[in-house]
PDB file of C-alpha atoms in Angstrom:
ATOM      1  CA  UNK A 439      62.723 109.902 112.004  1.00  0.00           C
ATOM      2  CA  UNK A 440      65.584 112.380 112.136  1.00  0.00           C
ATOM      3  CA  UNK A 441      69.185 112.128 113.346  1.00  0.00           C
ATOM      4  CA  UNK A 442      71.349 114.860 114.852  1.00  0.00           C
ATOM      5  CA  UNK A 443      74.990 114.556 115.764  1.00  0.00           C
ATOM      6  CA  UNK A 444      76.250 116.133 118.930  1.00  0.00           C
ATOM      7  CA  UNK A 445      79.695 116.545 120.370  1.00  0.00           C
ATOM      8  CA  UNK A 446      83.169 117.327 118.963  1.00  0.00           C
ATOM      9  CA  UNK A 447      84.996 115.584 116.177  1.00  0.00           C
ATOM     10  CA  UNK A 448      88.066 113.602 116.930  1.00  0.00           C
ATOM     11  CA  UNK A 449      89.809 110.305 116.454  1.00  0.00           C
ATOM     12  CA  UNK A 450      87.311 107.651 115.423  1.00  0.00           C
ATOM     13  CA  UNK A 451      87.558 104.142 116.716  1.00  0.00           C
ATOM     14  CA  UNK A 452      85.504 101.199 115.473  1.00  0.00           C
ATOM     15  CA  UNK A 453      82.441 102.976 113.962  1.00  0.00           C
ATOM     16  CA  UNK A 454      79.252 100.987 113.765  1.00  0.00           C
ATOM     17  CA  UNK A 455      76.268 101.125 111.349  1.00  0.00           C
ATOM     18  CA  UNK A 456      72.820 100.255 112.552  1.00  0.00           C
ATOM     19  CA  UNK A 457      70.352  99.374 109.748  1.00  0.00           C
ATOM     20  CA  UNK A 458      66.749  99.329 110.816  1.00  0.00           C
ATOM     21  CA  UNK A 459      64.239  97.714 108.550  1.00  0.00           C
ATOM     22  CA  UNK A 460      62.115 100.351 106.750  1.00  0.00           C
ATOM     23  CA  UNK A 461      64.608 103.185 107.261  1.00  0.00           C
ATOM     24  CA  UNK A 462      66.298 104.550 104.172  1.00  0.00           C
ATOM     25  CA  UNK A 463      69.803 105.101 105.518  1.00  0.00           C
ATOM     26  CA  UNK A 464      71.975 103.334 108.173  1.00  0.00           C
ATOM     27  CA  UNK A 465      72.579 105.044 111.567  1.00  0.00           C
ATOM     28  CA  UNK A 466      76.309 105.599 111.787  1.00  0.00           C
ATOM     29  CA  UNK A 467      77.658 105.495 115.396  1.00  0.00           C
ATOM     30  CA  UNK A 468      81.265 106.729 115.815  1.00  0.00           C
ATOM     31  CA  UNK A 469      83.620 106.794 118.750  1.00  0.00           C
ATOM     32  CA  UNK A 470      83.715 110.192 120.446  1.00  0.00           C
ATOM     33  CA  UNK A 471      80.348 111.202 119.172  1.00  0.00           C
ATOM     34  CA  UNK A 472      76.756 111.142 120.531  1.00  0.00           C
ATOM     35  CA  UNK A 473      74.199 110.603 117.784  1.00  0.00           C
ATOM     36  CA  UNK A 474      70.677 111.631 118.587  1.00  0.00           C
ATOM     37  CA  UNK A 475      68.103 109.677 116.497  1.00  0.00           C
ATOM     38  CA  UNK A 476      64.462 110.905 116.725  1.00  0.00           C
ATOM     39  CA  UNK A 477      61.486 108.629 116.130  1.00  0.00           C
ATOM     40  CA  UNK A 478      58.338 110.774 116.639  1.00  0.00           C
ATOM     41  CA  UNK A 479      55.896 107.940 116.005  1.00  0.00           C
ATOM     42  CA  UNK A 480      55.406 106.625 119.524  1.00  0.00           C
ATOM     43  CA  UNK A 481      54.409 103.167 118.446  1.00  0.00           C
ATOM     44  CA  UNK A 482      57.392 102.814 116.151  1.00  0.00           C
ATOM     45  CA  UNK A 483      59.692 104.223 118.860  1.00  0.00           C
ATOM     46  CA  UNK A 484      58.504 101.623 121.375  1.00  0.00           C
ATOM     47  CA  UNK A 485      58.914  98.837 118.810  1.00  0.00           C
ATOM     48  CA  UNK A 486      62.451  99.914 117.983  1.00  0.00           C
ATOM     49  CA  UNK A 487      63.443 100.085 121.669  1.00  0.00           C
ATOM     50  CA  UNK A 488      61.878  96.665 122.356  1.00  0.00           C
ATOM     51  CA  UNK A 489      63.720  95.238 119.329  1.00  0.00           C
ATOM     52  CA  UNK A 490      67.131  96.503 120.416  1.00  0.00           C
ATOM     53  CA  UNK A 491      66.449  95.263 123.980  1.00  0.00           C
ATOM     54  CA  UNK A 492      65.528  91.775 122.627  1.00  0.00           C
ATOM     55  CA  UNK A 493      68.977  91.401 120.959  1.00  0.00           C
ATOM     56  CA  UNK A 494      67.157  89.376 118.228  1.00  0.00           C
ATOM     57  CA  UNK A 495      68.572  91.358 115.305  1.00  0.00           C
ATOM     58  CA  UNK A 496      66.943  90.255 112.055  1.00  0.00           C
ATOM     59  CA  UNK A 497      64.363  88.223 113.980  1.00  0.00           C
ATOM     60  CA  UNK A 498      63.285  91.115 116.155  1.00  0.00           C
ATOM     61  CA  UNK A 499      59.903  92.906 116.152  1.00  0.00           C
ATOM     62  CA  UNK A 500      61.525  95.696 114.091  1.00  0.00           C
ATOM     63  CA  UNK A 501      64.305  93.778 112.278  1.00  0.00           C
ATOM     64  CA  UNK A 502      67.755  95.345 112.375  1.00  0.00           C
ATOM     65  CA  UNK A 503      71.372  94.528 111.543  1.00  0.00           C
ATOM     66  CA  UNK A 504      74.568  96.063 112.974  1.00  0.00           C
ATOM     67  CA  UNK A 505      77.752  96.290 110.863  1.00  0.00           C
ATOM     68  CA  UNK A 506      81.336  97.158 111.760  1.00  0.00           C
ATOM     69  CA  UNK A 507      83.487  99.592 109.837  1.00  0.00           C
ATOM     70  CA  UNK A 508      84.609  96.843 107.468  1.00  0.00           C
ATOM     71  CA  UNK A 509      81.054  95.765 106.604  1.00  0.00           C
ATOM     72  CA  UNK A 510      81.043  92.685 108.814  1.00  0.00           C
ATOM     73  CA  UNK A 511      77.957  91.892 110.838  1.00  0.00           C
ATOM     74  CA  UNK A 512      78.108  92.407 114.608  1.00  0.00           C
ATOM     75  CA  UNK A 513      76.117  89.999 116.777  1.00  0.00           C
ATOM     76  CA  UNK A 514      73.119  91.865 118.276  1.00  0.00           C
ATOM     77  CA  UNK A 515      74.174  90.882 121.772  1.00  0.00           C
ATOM     78  CA  UNK A 516      77.549  92.447 121.204  1.00  0.00           C
ATOM     79  CA  UNK A 517      76.283  95.696 119.742  1.00  0.00           C
ATOM     80  CA  UNK A 518      74.585  97.850 122.420  1.00  0.00           C
ATOM     81  CA  UNK A 519      74.496  98.366 126.129  1.00  0.00           C
ATOM     82  CA  UNK A 520      71.044  99.845 126.658  1.00  0.00           C
ATOM     83  CA  UNK A 521      70.308 102.421 129.299  1.00  0.00           C
ATOM     84  CA  UNK A 522      66.522 102.653 129.844  1.00  0.00           C
ATOM     85  CA  UNK A 523      66.694 104.704 133.046  1.00  0.00           C
ATOM     86  CA  UNK A 524      69.461 107.262 133.339  1.00  0.00           C
ATOM     87  CA  UNK A 525      68.739 107.430 137.091  1.00  0.00           C
ATOM     88  CA  UNK A 526      69.529 103.738 137.482  1.00  0.00           C
ATOM     89  CA  UNK A 527      72.651 103.257 135.322  1.00  0.00           C
ATOM     90  CA  UNK A 528      73.865  99.707 134.796  1.00  0.00           C
ATOM     91  CA  UNK A 529      77.126 100.214 136.786  1.00  0.00           C
ATOM     92  CA  UNK A 530      77.632  96.474 137.349  1.00  0.00           C
ATOM     93  CA  UNK A 531      76.918  95.234 133.822  1.00  0.00           C
ATOM     94  CA  UNK A 532      79.337  92.433 132.976  1.00  0.00           C
ATOM     95  CA  UNK A 533      80.844  94.310 129.981  1.00  0.00           C
ATOM     96  CA  UNK A 534      81.817  97.044 132.449  1.00  0.00           C
ATOM     97  CA  UNK A 535      82.704  95.783 135.916  1.00  0.00           C
ATOM     98  CA  UNK A 536      83.709  92.358 134.565  1.00  0.00           C
ATOM     99  CA  UNK A 537      86.279  94.051 132.368  1.00  0.00           C
ATOM    100  CA  UNK A 538      87.428  96.261 135.190  1.00  0.00           C
ATOM    101  CA  UNK A 539      88.112  93.213 137.347  1.00  0.00           C
ATOM    102  CA  UNK A 540      89.999  91.569 134.438  1.00  0.00           C
ATOM    103  CA  UNK A 541      92.041  94.735 133.984  1.00  0.00           C
ATOM    104  CA  UNK A 542      92.971  94.910 137.652  1.00  0.00           C
ATOM    105  CA  UNK A 543      94.157  91.368 137.497  1.00  0.00           C
ATOM    106  CA  UNK A 544      96.392  92.230 134.584  1.00  0.00           C
ATOM    107  CA  UNK A 545      97.700  95.231 136.515  1.00  0.00           C
ATOM    108  CA  UNK A 546      98.483  93.057 139.481  1.00  0.00           C
ATOM    109  CA  UNK A 547     100.301  90.441 137.394  1.00  0.00           C
ATOM    110  CA  UNK A 548     102.389  93.239 135.805  1.00  0.00           C
ATOM    111  CA  UNK A 549     103.539  94.619 139.119  1.00  0.00           C
ATOM    112  CA  UNK A 550     105.415  91.911 141.121  1.00  0.00           C
ATOM    113  CA  UNK A 551     106.038  94.139 144.149  1.00  0.00           C
ATOM    114  CA  UNK A 552     102.310  95.120 144.423  1.00  0.00           C
ATOM    115  CA  UNK A 553     101.169  91.556 143.812  1.00  0.00           C
ATOM    116  CA  UNK A 554     103.418  90.182 146.556  1.00  0.00           C
ATOM    117  CA  UNK A 555     102.332  92.945 149.011  1.00  0.00           C
ATOM    118  CA  UNK A 556      98.626  92.316 148.393  1.00  0.00           C
ATOM    119  CA  UNK A 557      99.030  88.517 148.464  1.00  0.00           C
ATOM    120  CA  UNK A 558     100.842  88.860 151.832  1.00  0.00           C
ATOM    121  CA  UNK A 559      97.978  90.842 153.278  1.00  0.00           C
ATOM    122  CA  UNK A 560      95.515  88.221 151.860  1.00  0.00           C
ATOM    123  CA  UNK A 561      97.358  85.495 153.640  1.00  0.00           C
ATOM    124  CA  UNK A 562      97.429  87.464 156.896  1.00  0.00           C
ATOM    125  CA  UNK A 563      93.640  87.852 156.719  1.00  0.00           C
ATOM    126  CA  UNK A 564      93.151  84.155 155.961  1.00  0.00           C
ATOM    127  CA  UNK A 565      95.400  83.182 158.847  1.00  0.00           C
ATOM    128  CA  UNK A 566      93.506  85.458 161.251  1.00  0.00           C
ATOM    129  CA  UNK A 567      90.202  83.872 160.238  1.00  0.00           C
ATOM    130  CA  UNK A 568      91.538  80.325 160.512  1.00  0.00           C
ATOM    131  CA  UNK A 569      92.911  81.099 163.958  1.00  0.00           C
ATOM    132  CA  UNK A 570      89.489  82.243 164.965  1.00  0.00           C
ATOM    133  CA  UNK A 571      88.114  78.933 163.664  1.00  0.00           C
ATOM    134  CA  UNK A 572      90.365  77.100 166.127  1.00  0.00           C
ATOM    135  CA  UNK A 573      87.921  78.048 168.810  1.00  0.00           C
ATOM    136  CA  UNK A 574      85.406  75.697 167.195  1.00  0.00           C
ATOM    137  CA  UNK A 575      85.297  71.921 167.544  1.00  0.00           C
ATOM    138  CA  UNK A 576      85.948  70.790 164.000  1.00  0.00           C
ATOM    139  CA  UNK A 577      88.711  71.718 161.561  1.00  0.00           C
ATOM    140  CA  UNK A 578      88.171  74.692 159.160  1.00  0.00           C
ATOM    141  CA  UNK A 579      90.247  76.207 156.370  1.00  0.00           C
ATOM    142  CA  UNK A 580      89.902  78.043 153.086  1.00  0.00           C
ATOM    143  CA  UNK A 581      89.454  75.778 150.171  1.00  0.00           C
ATOM    144  CA  UNK A 582      91.159  78.070 147.575  1.00  0.00           C
ATOM    145  CA  UNK A 583      94.095  80.410 147.601  1.00  0.00           C
ATOM    146  CA  UNK A 584      93.600  84.149 147.720  1.00  0.00           C
ATOM    147  CA  UNK A 585      92.775  85.717 144.356  1.00  0.00           C
ATOM    148  CA  UNK A 586      92.165  89.349 143.603  1.00  0.00           C
ATOM    149  CA  UNK A 587      89.111  88.594 141.299  1.00  0.00           C
ATOM    150  CA  UNK A 588      87.384  86.636 144.009  1.00  0.00           C
ATOM    151  CA  UNK A 589      88.230  89.296 146.591  1.00  0.00           C
ATOM    152  CA  UNK A 590      86.810  92.124 144.503  1.00  0.00           C
ATOM    153  CA  UNK A 591      83.616  90.149 143.796  1.00  0.00           C
ATOM    154  CA  UNK A 592      83.158  89.021 147.431  1.00  0.00           C
ATOM    155  CA  UNK A 593      83.423  92.555 148.756  1.00  0.00           C
ATOM    156  CA  UNK A 594      81.286  94.127 145.990  1.00  0.00           C
ATOM    157  CA  UNK A 595      84.032  96.161 144.436  1.00  0.00           C
ATOM    158  CA  UNK A 596      82.216  98.760 142.308  1.00  0.00           C
ATOM    159  CA  UNK A 597      81.977 102.361 141.177  1.00  0.00           C
ATOM    160  CA  UNK A 598      81.378 104.633 144.168  1.00  0.00           C
ATOM    161  CA  UNK A 599      78.050 106.428 143.519  1.00  0.00           C
ATOM    162  CA  UNK A 600      76.813 109.256 145.690  1.00  0.00           C
ATOM    163  CA  UNK A 601      73.051 109.636 145.784  1.00  0.00           C
ATOM    164  CA  UNK A 602      73.662 113.370 146.174  1.00  0.00           C
ATOM    165  CA  UNK A 603      75.423 113.655 142.788  1.00  0.00           C
ATOM    166  CA  UNK A 604      73.520 115.180 139.889  1.00  0.00           C
ATOM    167  CA  UNK A 605      72.403 113.168 136.859  1.00  0.00           C
ATOM    168  CA  UNK A 606      75.145 114.763 134.757  1.00  0.00           C
ATOM    169  CA  UNK A 607      77.805 113.919 137.293  1.00  0.00           C
ATOM    170  CA  UNK A 608      76.706 110.272 137.297  1.00  0.00           C
ATOM    171  CA  UNK A 609      76.613 110.231 133.453  1.00  0.00           C
ATOM    172  CA  UNK A 610      80.117 111.481 133.272  1.00  0.00           C
ATOM    173  CA  UNK A 611      81.283 108.922 135.903  1.00  0.00           C
ATOM    174  CA  UNK A 612      79.474 106.264 133.767  1.00  0.00           C
ATOM    175  CA  UNK A 613      81.283 107.328 130.615  1.00  0.00           C
ATOM    176  CA  UNK A 614      84.570 107.132 132.467  1.00  0.00           C
ATOM    177  CA  UNK A 615      83.703 103.583 133.607  1.00  0.00           C
ATOM    178  CA  UNK A 616      82.989 102.641 129.943  1.00  0.00           C
ATOM    179  CA  UNK A 617      86.361 104.073 129.000  1.00  0.00           C
ATOM    180  CA  UNK A 618      88.160 102.212 131.776  1.00  0.00           C
ATOM    181  CA  UNK A 619      86.485  99.000 130.664  1.00  0.00           C
ATOM    182  CA  UNK A 620      87.436  99.672 126.985  1.00  0.00           C
ATOM    183  CA  UNK A 621      83.765  99.042 126.190  1.00  0.00           C
ATOM    184  CA  UNK A 622      83.348  97.934 122.644  1.00  0.00           C
ATOM    185  CA  UNK A 623      79.526  98.138 122.661  1.00  0.00           C
ATOM    186  CA  UNK A 624      77.759 101.376 121.884  1.00  0.00           C
ATOM    187  CA  UNK A 625      75.886 102.920 124.782  1.00  0.00           C
ATOM    188  CA  UNK A 626      72.238 103.379 123.824  1.00  0.00           C
ATOM    189  CA  UNK A 627      70.265 105.914 125.965  1.00  0.00           C
ATOM    190  CA  UNK A 628      66.477 106.265 125.689  1.00  0.00           C
ATOM    191  CA  UNK A 629      64.976 109.752 125.869  1.00  0.00           C
ATOM    192  CA  UNK A 630      68.027 111.136 127.666  1.00  0.00           C
ATOM    193  CA  UNK A 631      67.469 114.632 126.325  1.00  0.00           C
ATOM    194  CA  UNK A 632      64.300 114.893 128.457  1.00  0.00           C
ATOM    195  CA  UNK A 633      66.492 115.174 131.555  1.00  0.00           C
ATOM    196  CA  UNK A 634      69.346 117.534 130.467  1.00  0.00           C
ATOM    197  CA  UNK A 635      69.203 121.211 129.747  1.00  0.00           C
ATOM    198  CA  UNK A 636      71.344 122.707 126.971  1.00  0.00           C
ATOM    199  CA  UNK A 637      74.379 123.419 129.165  1.00  0.00           C
ATOM    200  CA  UNK A 638      74.293 119.936 130.527  1.00  0.00           C
ATOM    201  CA  UNK A 639      73.868 118.333 127.078  1.00  0.00           C
ATOM    202  CA  UNK A 640      76.941 120.303 125.778  1.00  0.00           C
ATOM    203  CA  UNK A 641      79.042 119.009 128.692  1.00  0.00           C
ATOM    204  CA  UNK A 642      77.660 115.438 128.138  1.00  0.00           C
ATOM    205  CA  UNK A 643      78.713 115.672 124.456  1.00  0.00           C
ATOM    206  CA  UNK A 644      82.130 116.974 125.471  1.00  0.00           C
ATOM    207  CA  UNK A 645      82.638 114.020 127.864  1.00  0.00           C
ATOM    208  CA  UNK A 646      81.558 111.582 125.165  1.00  0.00           C
ATOM    209  CA  UNK A 647      84.267 113.032 122.915  1.00  0.00           C
ATOM    210  CA  UNK A 648      86.913 112.817 125.669  1.00  0.00           C
ATOM    211  CA  UNK A 649      86.009 109.208 126.520  1.00  0.00           C
ATOM    212  CA  UNK A 650      85.866 108.245 122.794  1.00  0.00           C
ATOM    213  CA  UNK A 651      82.669 106.347 123.617  1.00  0.00           C
ATOM    214  CA  UNK A 652      80.136 105.378 120.997  1.00  0.00           C
ATOM    215  CA  UNK A 653      76.758 106.769 122.012  1.00  0.00           C
ATOM    216  CA  UNK A 654      73.346 106.467 120.482  1.00  0.00           C
ATOM    217  CA  UNK A 655      70.542 108.566 121.906  1.00  0.00           C
ATOM    218  CA  UNK A 656      67.130 107.283 120.886  1.00  0.00           C
ATOM    219  CA  UNK A 657      64.564 110.088 121.334  1.00  0.00           C
ATOM    220  CA  UNK A 658      60.806 109.780 121.092  1.00  0.00           C
ATOM    221  CA  UNK A 659      60.139 113.471 120.672  1.00  0.00           C
ATOM    222  CA  UNK A 660      61.451 116.188 118.366  1.00  0.00           C
ATOM    223  CA  UNK A 661      64.167 118.482 119.734  1.00  0.00           C
ATOM    224  CA  UNK A 662      65.244 121.624 117.926  1.00  0.00           C
ATOM    225  CA  UNK A 663      68.542 121.845 119.725  1.00  0.00           C
ATOM    226  CA  UNK A 664      71.588 121.038 117.516  1.00  0.00           C
ATOM    227  CA  UNK A 665      75.142 120.794 118.791  1.00  0.00           C
ATOM    228  CA  UNK A 666      78.287 120.754 116.654  1.00  0.00           C
TER     229      UNK A 666
END
């Protein structure tokens, strides 16, 4: 297995170290960098991928441990957000959109004028629906007050994805989502290099640097391309 580092060097935030059983050295994953780790043995590659997906850590098929920058262990479930298919990115994963909704709630609470304006519109919508219910025989009303979190969830508030966008465009948008969500986990892509040419990889690494994301790229084939 071989590792290659891509991207630019900048401010590091919360580096992580992945120690796989049987490997001599830990895999260091730093904010603002994309680390490409190659495992050319197909059976071992599959076992490592399965192990990370299982989130079983030291009990996994290929045991592993993740450490923070102070040497403390990170729970396996808190370590990685796996991306098996770059064409079906996990846009609505709880560590992403869940955090976005929390952040929007905080933004609303911090801006009284905006909060009052939105709540007024919410009450107007509720009133209009309740008035429509007067045409029915029984009595109807909303059981809970208007809340932005429930509103966003009810109407599927999410990242706008255009099917006509390229893979690189979606990857960049995904990195920005991770940045907006202040994602603490490392993004782990499987065989991503298969789908990006040299120019696209350079841009992907640049965007990783700009977003300060922690990115691990597990690759099942050898790639001679090296980016600094």
